[in-house]
PDB file of C-alpha atoms in Angstrom:
ATOM      1  CA  MET A 216      73.684  -4.607 -36.017  1.00 56.00           C
ATOM      2  CA  LYS A 217      74.360  -0.809 -35.366  1.00 55.00           C
ATOM      3  CA  LYS A 218      76.730  -0.649 -38.429  1.00 56.00           C
ATOM      4  CA  SER A 219      74.336  -2.331 -40.675  1.00 55.00           C
ATOM      5  CA  ILE A 220      71.781   0.112 -39.671  1.00 59.00           C
ATOM      6  CA  SER A 221      74.406   2.864 -40.391  1.00 55.00           C
ATOM      7  CA  MET A 222      75.399   1.630 -43.635  1.00 55.00           C
ATOM      8  CA  LEU A 223      71.493   1.153 -44.430  1.00 55.00           C
ATOM      9  CA  LEU A 224      70.868   4.757 -43.167  1.00 54.00           C
ATOM     10  CA  LEU A 225      74.126   6.181 -45.362  1.00 51.00           C
ATOM     11  CA  ILE A 226      72.791   4.613 -48.491  1.00 58.00           C
ATOM     12  CA  CYS A 227      69.483   5.685 -48.343  1.00 51.00           C
ATOM     13  CA  VAL A 228      70.305   9.250 -47.673  1.00 49.00           C
ATOM     14  CA  LEU A 229      72.436   8.872 -50.499  1.00 49.00           C
ATOM     15  CA  ALA A 230      70.069   7.375 -52.468  1.00 52.00           C
ATOM     16  CA  CYS A 231      67.423  10.061 -51.598  1.00 48.00           C
ATOM     17  CA  VAL A 232      69.720  12.953 -51.700  1.00 47.00           C
ATOM     18  CA  GLY A 233      72.383  11.995 -54.295  1.00 48.00           C
ATOM     19  CA  THR A 234      75.718  13.759 -55.246  1.00 41.00           C
ATOM     20  CA  TYR A 235      76.121  15.931 -58.396  1.00 38.00           C
ATOM     21  CA  ALA A 236      79.360  16.691 -59.715  1.00 38.00           C
ATOM     22  CA  LYS A 237      80.062  18.755 -62.772  1.00 36.00           C
ATOM     23  CA  THR A 238      83.596  17.981 -64.066  1.00 35.00           C
ATOM     24  CA  THR A 239      85.498  20.408 -66.849  1.00 35.00           C
ATOM     25  CA  SER A 240      89.219  19.091 -67.551  1.00 37.00           C
ATOM     26  CA  SER A 241      88.971  16.689 -64.999  1.00 38.00           C
ATOM     27  CA  LYS A 242      88.642  19.238 -62.246  1.00 36.00           C
ATOM     28  CA  ILE A 243      85.510  19.506 -59.904  1.00 35.00           C
ATOM     29  CA  VAL A 244      83.679  22.398 -60.568  1.00 32.00           C
ATOM     30  CA  ASP A 245      80.190  22.042 -58.382  1.00 35.00           C
ATOM     31  CA  VAL A 246      79.831  19.316 -55.816  1.00 32.00           C
ATOM     32  CA  THR A 247      76.231  19.442 -53.689  1.00 36.00           C
ATOM     33  CA  SER A 248      76.609  16.957 -50.933  1.00 39.00           C
ATOM     34  CA  VAL A 249      74.219  15.969 -47.841  1.00 40.00           C
ATOM     35  CA  SER A 250      73.579  18.845 -45.672  1.00 47.00           C
ATOM     36  CA  LEU A 251      72.745  18.331 -41.817  1.00 43.00           C
ATOM     37  CA  LYS A 252      69.588  19.438 -42.766  1.00 51.00           C
ATOM     38  CA  ASP A 253      68.915  15.918 -44.356  1.00 65.00           C
ATOM     39  CA  LYS A 254      69.355  13.838 -41.042  1.00 90.00           C
ATOM     40  CA  ILE A 255      66.925  11.296 -40.143  1.00 92.00           C
ATOM     41  CA  ASN A 256      64.823  12.637 -36.849  1.00 94.00           C
ATOM     42  CA  ASP A 257      64.903  10.761 -33.564  1.00 95.00           C
ATOM     43  CA  LEU A 258      61.461   9.205 -33.473  1.00 96.00           C
ATOM     44  CA  CYS A 259      62.056   7.961 -37.037  1.00 96.00           C
ATOM     45  CA  LYS A 260      65.291   6.305 -36.117  1.00 96.00           C
ATOM     46  CA  ALA A 261      63.984   4.633 -33.056  1.00 96.00           C
ATOM     47  CA  SER A 262      60.884   3.641 -35.097  1.00 96.00           C
ATOM     48  CA  MET A 263      63.407   2.036 -37.772  1.00 95.00           C
ATOM     49  CA  GLN A 264      65.398   0.384 -35.120  1.00 95.00           C
ATOM     50  CA  GLY A 265      61.959  -1.044 -33.355  1.00 96.00           C
ATOM     51  CA  ASP A 266      63.291   0.878 -30.026  1.00 96.00           C
ATOM     52  CA  VAL A 267      59.973   0.824 -28.350  1.00 97.00           C
ATOM     53  CA  ASP A 268      61.026   2.514 -25.164  1.00 97.00           C
ATOM     54  CA  GLN A 269      62.820   5.209 -26.846  1.00 97.00           C
ATOM     55  CA  VAL A 270      59.714   5.653 -29.059  1.00 97.00           C
ATOM     56  CA  ARG A 271      57.514   6.100 -26.102  1.00 97.00           C
ATOM     57  CA  SER A 272      60.220   8.445 -24.382  1.00 96.00           C
ATOM     58  CA  LEU A 273      60.284  10.818 -27.402  1.00 96.00           C
ATOM     59  CA  ILE A 274      56.410  10.561 -27.654  1.00 96.00           C
ATOM     60  CA  ALA A 275      56.378  11.868 -24.293  1.00 96.00           C
ATOM     61  CA  LEU A 276      58.736  14.548 -24.865  1.00 95.00           C
ATOM     62  CA  GLY A 277      56.890  16.272 -27.885  1.00 94.00           C
ATOM     63  CA  GLU A 278      57.969  14.601 -30.537  1.00 95.00           C
ATOM     64  CA  LYS A 279      55.229  14.309 -33.543  1.00 96.00           C
ATOM     65  CA  VAL A 280      54.119  11.143 -34.606  1.00 96.00           C
ATOM     66  CA  ASN A 281      53.054  11.933 -37.934  1.00 97.00           C
ATOM     67  CA  GLU A 282      56.194  14.522 -38.850  1.00 96.00           C
ATOM     68  CA  LYS A 283      58.339  13.120 -42.060  1.00 96.00           C
ATOM     69  CA  SER A 284      61.850  12.576 -41.794  1.00 95.00           C
ATOM     70  CA  LEU A 285      63.441  11.974 -45.220  1.00 95.00           C
ATOM     71  CA  GLY A 286      60.209  11.883 -46.572  1.00 95.00           C
ATOM     72  CA  LEU A 287      58.838   9.174 -44.231  1.00 97.00           C
ATOM     73  CA  THR A 288      57.115   9.057 -41.076  1.00 97.00           C
ATOM     74  CA  PRO A 289      57.619   6.870 -38.049  1.00 97.00           C
ATOM     75  CA  ALA A 290      54.873   4.977 -39.035  1.00 97.00           C
ATOM     76  CA  MET A 291      56.650   4.147 -42.532  1.00 97.00           C
ATOM     77  CA  TYR A 292      59.667   3.187 -40.986  1.00 97.00           C
ATOM     78  CA  ALA A 293      58.212   0.883 -38.788  1.00 97.00           C
ATOM     79  CA  ALA A 294      55.780  -0.620 -41.236  1.00 97.00           C
ATOM     80  CA  ARG A 295      59.168  -0.987 -43.741  1.00 97.00           C
ATOM     81  CA  TYR A 296      61.065  -2.511 -41.097  1.00 97.00           C
ATOM     82  CA  ASN A 297      58.581  -4.823 -39.800  1.00 97.00           C
ATOM     83  CA  LYS A 298      58.457  -3.199 -36.458  1.00 97.00           C
ATOM     84  CA  ALA A 299      54.966  -4.271 -35.054  1.00 97.00           C
ATOM     85  CA  GLU A 300      55.324  -3.406 -31.438  1.00 97.00           C
ATOM     86  CA  VAL A 301      56.374   0.388 -32.594  1.00 97.00           C
ATOM     87  CA  LEU A 302      53.617   0.791 -34.865  1.00 97.00           C
ATOM     88  CA  LYS A 303      51.200  -0.264 -32.114  1.00 97.00           C
ATOM     89  CA  VAL A 304      52.626   2.384 -29.926  1.00 97.00           C
ATOM     90  CA  LEU A 305      52.864   5.131 -32.895  1.00 97.00           C
ATOM     91  CA  ILE A 306      48.992   4.164 -33.363  1.00 97.00           C
ATOM     92  CA  LEU A 307      48.021   4.195 -29.977  1.00 96.00           C
ATOM     93  CA  ASN A 308      49.256   8.383 -30.052  1.00 96.00           C
ATOM     94  CA  GLY A 309      47.736   9.322 -33.389  1.00 95.00           C
ATOM     95  CA  ALA A 310      49.511   7.984 -36.135  1.00 96.00           C
ATOM     96  CA  ASN A 311      47.870   8.789 -39.151  1.00 96.00           C
ATOM     97  CA  LEU A 312      48.220   5.467 -41.485  1.00 96.00           C
ATOM     98  CA  ASP A 313      46.585   7.456 -44.649  1.00 96.00           C
ATOM     99  CA  ILE A 314      49.690   9.774 -44.936  1.00 96.00           C
ATOM    100  CA  LYS A 315      51.514   9.067 -48.296  1.00 97.00           C
ATOM    101  CA  SER A 316      55.506   9.634 -48.311  1.00 96.00           C
ATOM    102  CA  ASP A 317      57.098  11.872 -50.448  1.00 96.00           C
ATOM    103  CA  LYS A 318      57.101   9.278 -52.868  1.00 96.00           C
ATOM    104  CA  GLY A 319      53.384   8.784 -52.472  1.00 96.00           C
ATOM    105  CA  TYR A 320      53.162   5.483 -50.773  1.00 97.00           C
ATOM    106  CA  THR A 321      51.503   4.935 -47.349  1.00 96.00           C
ATOM    107  CA  ALA A 322      52.669   2.844 -44.466  1.00 96.00           C
ATOM    108  CA  LYS A 323      50.736  -0.159 -45.588  1.00 96.00           C
ATOM    109  CA  GLU A 324      51.893   0.009 -48.943  1.00 96.00           C
ATOM    110  CA  TYR A 325      55.728  -0.190 -47.491  1.00 96.00           C
ATOM    111  CA  ALA A 326      54.878  -3.008 -45.307  1.00 96.00           C
ATOM    112  CA  GLU A 327      53.415  -4.626 -48.549  1.00 96.00           C
ATOM    113  CA  MET A 328      56.514  -3.872 -50.467  1.00 96.00           C
ATOM    114  CA  SER A 329      58.682  -5.329 -47.579  1.00 95.00           C
ATOM    115  CA  ASN A 330      56.800  -8.398 -46.841  1.00 96.00           C
ATOM    116  CA  ALA A 331      56.313  -7.138 -43.310  1.00 95.00           C
ATOM    117  CA  LYS A 332      53.556  -9.483 -42.305  1.00 96.00           C
ATOM    118  CA  ASP A 333      53.520  -8.402 -38.268  1.00 96.00           C
ATOM    119  CA  VAL A 334      53.203  -4.934 -39.173  1.00 96.00           C
ATOM    120  CA  LEU A 335      50.535  -6.032 -41.807  1.00 96.00           C
ATOM    121  CA  GLU A 336      48.590  -7.615 -38.896  1.00 96.00           C
ATOM    122  CA  VAL A 337      48.538  -4.490 -36.792  1.00 95.00           C
ATOM    123  CA  ILE A 338      47.647  -2.136 -39.685  1.00 95.00           C
ATOM    124  CA  ASN A 339      44.742  -4.383 -40.848  1.00 93.00           C
ATOM    125  CA  ALA A 340      43.374  -4.852 -37.327  1.00 92.00           C
ATOM    126  CA  SER A 341      43.351  -1.084 -36.768  1.00 87.00           C
ATOM    127  CA  LEU A 342      41.356  -0.368 -39.933  1.00 77.00           C
TER     128      LEU A 342
END
């Protein structure tokens, strides 16, 4: 499971950031790569993994429930990966479901695109 999540995270990072290489005579002239600042934050990672206890702990330590990481809020990660219990905790701690990602989607829209039925029930009940 950790390997799958790590691979998915790597693919997501590469898709979001991309790599640019300019070549001249088959020599690499310029390469832009993923920097350390592009790392997903702990609350978003725990939300994506469905780790309710870790989400609660991070919130208790002062993590901001509406802070974006790689363009998505923790609620968007929970919605995309159908982590209903995590989303409930985030909502109880002030998660704003109306925030849009850097691509212009809300948590509800991520849930719809992912066919995350459990999360959609939580979102609809909170409206």
